[in-house]
XYZ file of C-alpha atoms in Angstrom:
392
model
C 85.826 17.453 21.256
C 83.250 15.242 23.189
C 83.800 12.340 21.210
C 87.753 12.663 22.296
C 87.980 14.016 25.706
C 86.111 16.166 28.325
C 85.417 19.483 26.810
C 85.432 22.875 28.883
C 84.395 26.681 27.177
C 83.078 30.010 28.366
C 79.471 29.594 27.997
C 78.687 33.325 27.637
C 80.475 36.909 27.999
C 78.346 37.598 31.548
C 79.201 35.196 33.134
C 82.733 34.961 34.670
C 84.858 31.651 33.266
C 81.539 29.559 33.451
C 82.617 26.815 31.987
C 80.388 23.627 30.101
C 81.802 19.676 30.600
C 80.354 16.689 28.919
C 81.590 13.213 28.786
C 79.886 9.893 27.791
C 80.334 6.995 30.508
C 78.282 3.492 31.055
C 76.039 3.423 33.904
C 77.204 -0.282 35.925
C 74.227 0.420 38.089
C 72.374 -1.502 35.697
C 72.571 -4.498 33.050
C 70.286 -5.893 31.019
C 69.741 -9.322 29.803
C 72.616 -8.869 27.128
C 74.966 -8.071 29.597
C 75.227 -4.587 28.269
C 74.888 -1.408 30.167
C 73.275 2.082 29.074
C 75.801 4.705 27.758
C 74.676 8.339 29.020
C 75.832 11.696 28.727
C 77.237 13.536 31.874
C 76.770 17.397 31.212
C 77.966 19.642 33.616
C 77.077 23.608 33.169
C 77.452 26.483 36.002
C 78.660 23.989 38.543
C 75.083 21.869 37.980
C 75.168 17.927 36.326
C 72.615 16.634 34.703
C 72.987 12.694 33.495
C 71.160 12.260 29.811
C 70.290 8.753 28.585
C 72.095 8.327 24.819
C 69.624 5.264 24.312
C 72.342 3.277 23.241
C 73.476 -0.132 25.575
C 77.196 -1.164 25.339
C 79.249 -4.065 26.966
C 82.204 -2.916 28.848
C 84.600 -4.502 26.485
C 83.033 -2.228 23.850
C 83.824 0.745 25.507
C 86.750 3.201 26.098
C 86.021 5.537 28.639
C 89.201 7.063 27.984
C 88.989 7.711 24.407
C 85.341 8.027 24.886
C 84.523 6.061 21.780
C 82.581 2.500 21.140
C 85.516 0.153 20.152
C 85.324 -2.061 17.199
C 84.607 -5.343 19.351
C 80.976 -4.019 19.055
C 79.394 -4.478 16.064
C 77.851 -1.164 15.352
C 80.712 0.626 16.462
C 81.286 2.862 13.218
C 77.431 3.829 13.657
C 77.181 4.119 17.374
C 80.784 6.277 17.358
C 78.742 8.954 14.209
C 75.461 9.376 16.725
C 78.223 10.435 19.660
C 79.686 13.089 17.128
C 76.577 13.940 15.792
C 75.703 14.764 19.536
C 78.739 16.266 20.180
C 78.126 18.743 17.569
C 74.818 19.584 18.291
C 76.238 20.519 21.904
C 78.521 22.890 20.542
C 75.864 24.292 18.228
C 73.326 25.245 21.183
C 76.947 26.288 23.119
C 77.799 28.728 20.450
C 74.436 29.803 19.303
C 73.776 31.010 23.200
C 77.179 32.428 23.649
C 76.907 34.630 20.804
C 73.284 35.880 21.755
C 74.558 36.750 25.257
C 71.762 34.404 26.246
C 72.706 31.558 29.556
C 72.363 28.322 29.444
C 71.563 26.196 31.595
C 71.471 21.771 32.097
C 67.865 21.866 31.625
C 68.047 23.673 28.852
C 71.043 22.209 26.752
C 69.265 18.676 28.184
C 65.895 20.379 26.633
C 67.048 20.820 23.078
C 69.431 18.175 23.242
C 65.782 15.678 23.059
C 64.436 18.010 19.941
C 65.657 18.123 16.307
C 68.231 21.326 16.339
C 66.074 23.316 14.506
C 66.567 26.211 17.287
C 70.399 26.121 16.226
C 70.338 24.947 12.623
C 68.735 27.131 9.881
C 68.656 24.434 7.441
C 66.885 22.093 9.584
C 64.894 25.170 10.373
C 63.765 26.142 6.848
C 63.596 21.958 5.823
C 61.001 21.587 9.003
C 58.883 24.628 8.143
C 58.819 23.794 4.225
C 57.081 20.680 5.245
C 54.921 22.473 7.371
C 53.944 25.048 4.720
C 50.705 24.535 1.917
C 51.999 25.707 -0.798
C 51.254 25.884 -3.980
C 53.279 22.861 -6.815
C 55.394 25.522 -8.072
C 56.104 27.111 -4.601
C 56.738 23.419 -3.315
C 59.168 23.484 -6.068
C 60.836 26.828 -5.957
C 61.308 26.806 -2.223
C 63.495 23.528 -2.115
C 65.267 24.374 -5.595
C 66.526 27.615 -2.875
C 66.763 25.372 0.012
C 69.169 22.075 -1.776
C 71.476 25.625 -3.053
C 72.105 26.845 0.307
C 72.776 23.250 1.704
C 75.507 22.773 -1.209
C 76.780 25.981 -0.537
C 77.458 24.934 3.287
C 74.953 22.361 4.882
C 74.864 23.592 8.000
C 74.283 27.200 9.076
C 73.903 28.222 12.467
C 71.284 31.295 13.250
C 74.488 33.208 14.596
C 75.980 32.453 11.358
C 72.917 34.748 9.690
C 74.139 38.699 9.161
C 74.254 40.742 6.365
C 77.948 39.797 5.237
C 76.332 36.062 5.148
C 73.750 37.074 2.861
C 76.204 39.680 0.719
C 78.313 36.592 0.604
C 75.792 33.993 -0.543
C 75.054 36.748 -3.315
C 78.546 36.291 -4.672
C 78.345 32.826 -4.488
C 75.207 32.612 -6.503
C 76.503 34.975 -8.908
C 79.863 33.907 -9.495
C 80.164 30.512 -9.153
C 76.547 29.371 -9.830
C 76.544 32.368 -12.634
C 72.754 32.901 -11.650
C 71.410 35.950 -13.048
C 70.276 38.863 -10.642
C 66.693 38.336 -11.069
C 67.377 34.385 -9.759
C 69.563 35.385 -7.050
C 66.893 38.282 -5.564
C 64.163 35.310 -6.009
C 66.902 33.338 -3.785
C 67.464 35.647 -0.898
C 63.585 36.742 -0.965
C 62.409 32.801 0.127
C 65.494 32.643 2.864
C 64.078 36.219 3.969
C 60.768 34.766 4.343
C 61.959 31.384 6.652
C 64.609 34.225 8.736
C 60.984 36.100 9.511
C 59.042 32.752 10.686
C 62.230 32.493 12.442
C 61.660 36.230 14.626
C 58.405 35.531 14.690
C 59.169 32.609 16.699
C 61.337 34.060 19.031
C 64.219 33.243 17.599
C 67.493 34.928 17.590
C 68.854 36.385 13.995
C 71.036 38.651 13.832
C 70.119 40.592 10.972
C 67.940 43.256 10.425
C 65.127 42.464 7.674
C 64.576 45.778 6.392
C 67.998 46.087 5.419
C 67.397 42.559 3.165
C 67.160 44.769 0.181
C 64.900 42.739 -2.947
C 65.213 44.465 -6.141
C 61.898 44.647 -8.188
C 62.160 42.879 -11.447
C 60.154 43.636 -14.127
C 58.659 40.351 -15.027
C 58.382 38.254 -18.358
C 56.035 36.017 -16.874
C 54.606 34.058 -19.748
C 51.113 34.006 -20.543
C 48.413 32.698 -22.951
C 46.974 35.565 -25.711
C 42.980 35.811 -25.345
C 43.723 34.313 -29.324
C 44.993 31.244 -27.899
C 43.015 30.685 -25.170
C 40.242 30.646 -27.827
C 42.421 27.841 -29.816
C 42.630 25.695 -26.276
C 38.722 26.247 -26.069
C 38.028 25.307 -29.434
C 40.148 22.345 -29.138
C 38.896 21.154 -25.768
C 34.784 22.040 -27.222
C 35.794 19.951 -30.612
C 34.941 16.342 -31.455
C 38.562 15.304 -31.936
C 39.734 16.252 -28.697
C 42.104 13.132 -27.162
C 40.630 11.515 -24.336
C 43.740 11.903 -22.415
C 44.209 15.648 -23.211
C 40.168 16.424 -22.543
C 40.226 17.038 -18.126
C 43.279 18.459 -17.879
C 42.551 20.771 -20.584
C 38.705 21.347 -18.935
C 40.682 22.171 -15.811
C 43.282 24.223 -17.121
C 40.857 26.624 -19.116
C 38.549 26.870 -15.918
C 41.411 28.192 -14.638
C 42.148 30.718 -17.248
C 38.598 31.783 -16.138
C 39.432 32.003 -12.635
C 42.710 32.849 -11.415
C 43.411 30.317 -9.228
C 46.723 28.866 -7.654
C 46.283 25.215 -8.340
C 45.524 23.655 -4.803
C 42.963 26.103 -4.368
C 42.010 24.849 -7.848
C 42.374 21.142 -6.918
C 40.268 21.094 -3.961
C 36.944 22.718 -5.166
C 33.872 20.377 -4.804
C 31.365 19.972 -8.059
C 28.578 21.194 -5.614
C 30.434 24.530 -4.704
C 30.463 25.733 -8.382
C 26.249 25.107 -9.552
C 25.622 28.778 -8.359
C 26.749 31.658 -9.949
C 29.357 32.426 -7.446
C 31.122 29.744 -5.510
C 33.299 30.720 -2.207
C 36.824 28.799 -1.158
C 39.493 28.954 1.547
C 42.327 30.546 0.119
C 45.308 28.802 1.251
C 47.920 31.144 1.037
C 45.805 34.088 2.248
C 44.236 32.419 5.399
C 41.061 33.467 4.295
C 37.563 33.063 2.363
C 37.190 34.183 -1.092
C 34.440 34.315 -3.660
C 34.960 34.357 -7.122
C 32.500 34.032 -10.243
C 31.349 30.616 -12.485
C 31.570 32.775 -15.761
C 29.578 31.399 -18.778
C 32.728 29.726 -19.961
C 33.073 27.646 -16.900
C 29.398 26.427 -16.752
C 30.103 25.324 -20.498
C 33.427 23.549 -19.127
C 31.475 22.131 -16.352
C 28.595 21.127 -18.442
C 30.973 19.531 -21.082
C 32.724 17.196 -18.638
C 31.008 15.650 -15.381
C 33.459 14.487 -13.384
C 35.417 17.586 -13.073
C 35.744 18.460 -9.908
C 34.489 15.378 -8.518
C 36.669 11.793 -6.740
C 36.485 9.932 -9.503
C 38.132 12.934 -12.051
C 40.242 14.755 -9.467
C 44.117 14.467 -11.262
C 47.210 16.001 -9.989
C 49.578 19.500 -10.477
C 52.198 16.625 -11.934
C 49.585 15.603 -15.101
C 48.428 18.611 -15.530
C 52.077 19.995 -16.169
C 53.090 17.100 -18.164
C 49.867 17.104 -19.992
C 49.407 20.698 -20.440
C 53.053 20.590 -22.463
C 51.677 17.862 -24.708
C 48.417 19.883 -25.945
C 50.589 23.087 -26.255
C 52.818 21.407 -28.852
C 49.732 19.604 -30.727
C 48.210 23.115 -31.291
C 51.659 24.722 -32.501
C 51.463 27.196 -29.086
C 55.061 27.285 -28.726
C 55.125 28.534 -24.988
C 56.880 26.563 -21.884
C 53.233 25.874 -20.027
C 52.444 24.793 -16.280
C 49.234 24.792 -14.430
C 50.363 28.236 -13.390
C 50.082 29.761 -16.485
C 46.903 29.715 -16.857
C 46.660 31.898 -13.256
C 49.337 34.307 -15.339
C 46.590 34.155 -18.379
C 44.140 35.219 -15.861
C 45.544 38.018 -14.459
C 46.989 39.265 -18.138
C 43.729 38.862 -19.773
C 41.692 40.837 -17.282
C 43.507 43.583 -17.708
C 43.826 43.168 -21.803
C 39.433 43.108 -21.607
C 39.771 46.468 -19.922
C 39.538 45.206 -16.385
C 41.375 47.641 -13.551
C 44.220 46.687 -11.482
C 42.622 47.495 -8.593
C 40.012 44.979 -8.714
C 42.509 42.414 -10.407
C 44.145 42.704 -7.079
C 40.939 41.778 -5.017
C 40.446 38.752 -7.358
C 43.934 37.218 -7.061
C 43.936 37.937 -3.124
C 47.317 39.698 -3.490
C 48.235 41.396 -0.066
C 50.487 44.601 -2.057
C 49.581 46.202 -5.767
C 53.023 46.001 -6.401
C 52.857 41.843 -6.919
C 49.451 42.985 -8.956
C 51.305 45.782 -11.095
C 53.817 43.012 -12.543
C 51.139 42.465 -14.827
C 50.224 46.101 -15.848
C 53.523 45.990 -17.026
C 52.891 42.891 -19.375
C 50.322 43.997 -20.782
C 51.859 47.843 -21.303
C 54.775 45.572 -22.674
C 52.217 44.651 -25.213
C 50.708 47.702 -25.820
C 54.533 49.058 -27.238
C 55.066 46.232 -29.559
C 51.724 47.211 -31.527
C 53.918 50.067 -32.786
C 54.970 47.399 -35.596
C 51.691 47.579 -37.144
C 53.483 51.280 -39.271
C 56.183 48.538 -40.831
């Protein structure tokens, strides 16, 4: 290990006993004010040396160049001594993630992604960085790290070489057996790590694992919904003259949205001015592209009602809205678990109860496959068999 002694490995199989050596040593060439000198990383790969500043300054008392470790005369030492392992390992990351891609490395490279975050190595740090990248909708936001803090209990760090289809069978187990998650949970599991191993290819890198043979089982879906009945109810409510003040724009934006369809940041950042005409145009976020959708008669009266929707001074958050969406639910006796997305799943169901076809239900929710859009045929065909207890 670096932090113990010089290390030497075969880089990769092509290459005959090429071997890698890195040690840490104190460069006496200079001293600064302190009296301390800069500690630096001496990597040595195919019979080239390149010398990599650590950014840390040490006085020679502090240091054993045998042991290669900060000794406790320095102050930091338990801190300094964790960044040399933590370097350490991210050297025998890059080591093992080229050796098993048959890929050479070089100084300049190892010295290259030595200076980045390991996110080339490291699918965690991978999927963390592009999650924080990503717009996403709240419950996306929330879905995608309720997948990502599972896989970093399960083992916190996982290499890309690590990723093949005994990985994944084996996660499956995992989820299943010891977190007891049922199948439907565990396919919604693999499907988001599925989606950061393609940004992954599409980035060039290396994953060895095929993703057509990432098989996710369709589920039929029990996505919950509001009945056209009880939308009326929330309309009624919010139209009333005993409305509370602190239930009336969340309510005014949560029915617009039972109007609409949309995921709630596309929801969120609509401007007052884009919805006077009849038809109002956005930038969908998760599509990359324009829409247009309609200002129905309902949302002009929603609009009309309340002034500051959709303006600085009323703009609220996903968090209220859930929070106070739950509150008005239990004052009108709807007993149904409601978030802001609901009210896209009330949308969607509701079309299609009015008569609407699938086809065009597809257009309006800007879904890229009919099978995301048939989930909901099969709600509302779900309803269409219970009305067989109208002969009790």
């Amino acid at each position: 290990m670096i932090g113990n002694s010089i290390f030497i490995r075969t880089i990769a199989p092509q290459t005959s006993l090429a071997a890698m050596k890195y040690s840490f040593f104190l460069n006496k060439n200079y001293k600064n004010k302190e009296g301390k000198y800069p500690l630096y990383l001496n990597l040595y790969i195919h019979n080239q040396r390149k010398r990599i500043p650590v950014e840390l300054s040490l006085k020679l008392k502090e240091w054993d160049q045998k042991k290669q470790l900060v000794l406790k005369s320095c102050e930091y030492s338990h801190d300094y001594n964790l960044i040399l392992k933590d370097i350490e390992s991210r050297i025998n990351k890059i080591e093992i993630q080229f050796r098993l891609s048959s890929q050479v490395l070089t100084v300049d490279k190892c010295a290259e992604l030595l200076k980045q975050p390991d996110l080339t190595i490291d699918f965690i740090s991978f999927m963390e960085n592009e999650m924080n990248l990503k717009s996403m909708e709240y419950n996306s936001v929330k879905n995608h790290k309720s997948v990502l803090k599972k896989l970093k209990e399960y083992k916190p760090s996982i290499l890309f070489a690590d990723i093949n289809e005994v990985f994944l069978q084996r996660y499956r187990k995992y989820l299943h057996q010891q977190l007891k998650n049922q199948e439907v949970t565990i396919d919604s599991n693999i499907k988001v790590i599925k989606h950061y191993i393609k940004i992954a290819k599409k980035k060039g890198l290396i994953v060895n694992v095929d993703l057509e043979q990432i098989k996710i089982k369709q589920h039929r879906s029990h996505r919950t919904n509001l009945t056209l009945s009880e939308v009326e109810r929330l309309k009624e409510y919010y139209f009333s003259g005993f409305i509370k003040e602190s239930h009336k724009r969340v309510l005014g934006y949560f029915i617009f949205n039972c109007m609409t369809g949309l995921r709630i940041n596309d929801l969120l950042k609509l401007k007052r001015e884009e919805l006077n005409d009849e038809f109002f145009n956005f930038w969908n976020q998760k599509s990359k592209r324009q829409q247009v959708l309609m200002t129905n008669e309902t949302c002009k009266k929603i609009l009309e009602y309340d002034p500051e929707l959709f303006t600085s001074k009323g703009m609220i958050t996903p968090k209220t809205i859930n929070e106070t969406i739950k509150e008005i639910a239990s004052f009108l006796g709807i007993k149904k678990h409601l978030t802001c997305h609901i009210a896209r799943h009330t949308f969607a169901t509701n079309y299609l109860r009015r008569g609407g076809k699938v086809e065009n239900l597809k257009r309006l929710l800007a879904h890229s496959d009919i099978k995301t859009t048939m989930i909901y045929v099969h709600i509302v065909d779900d309803d269409v068999i219970k009305t067989m207890s109208i002969l009790d």
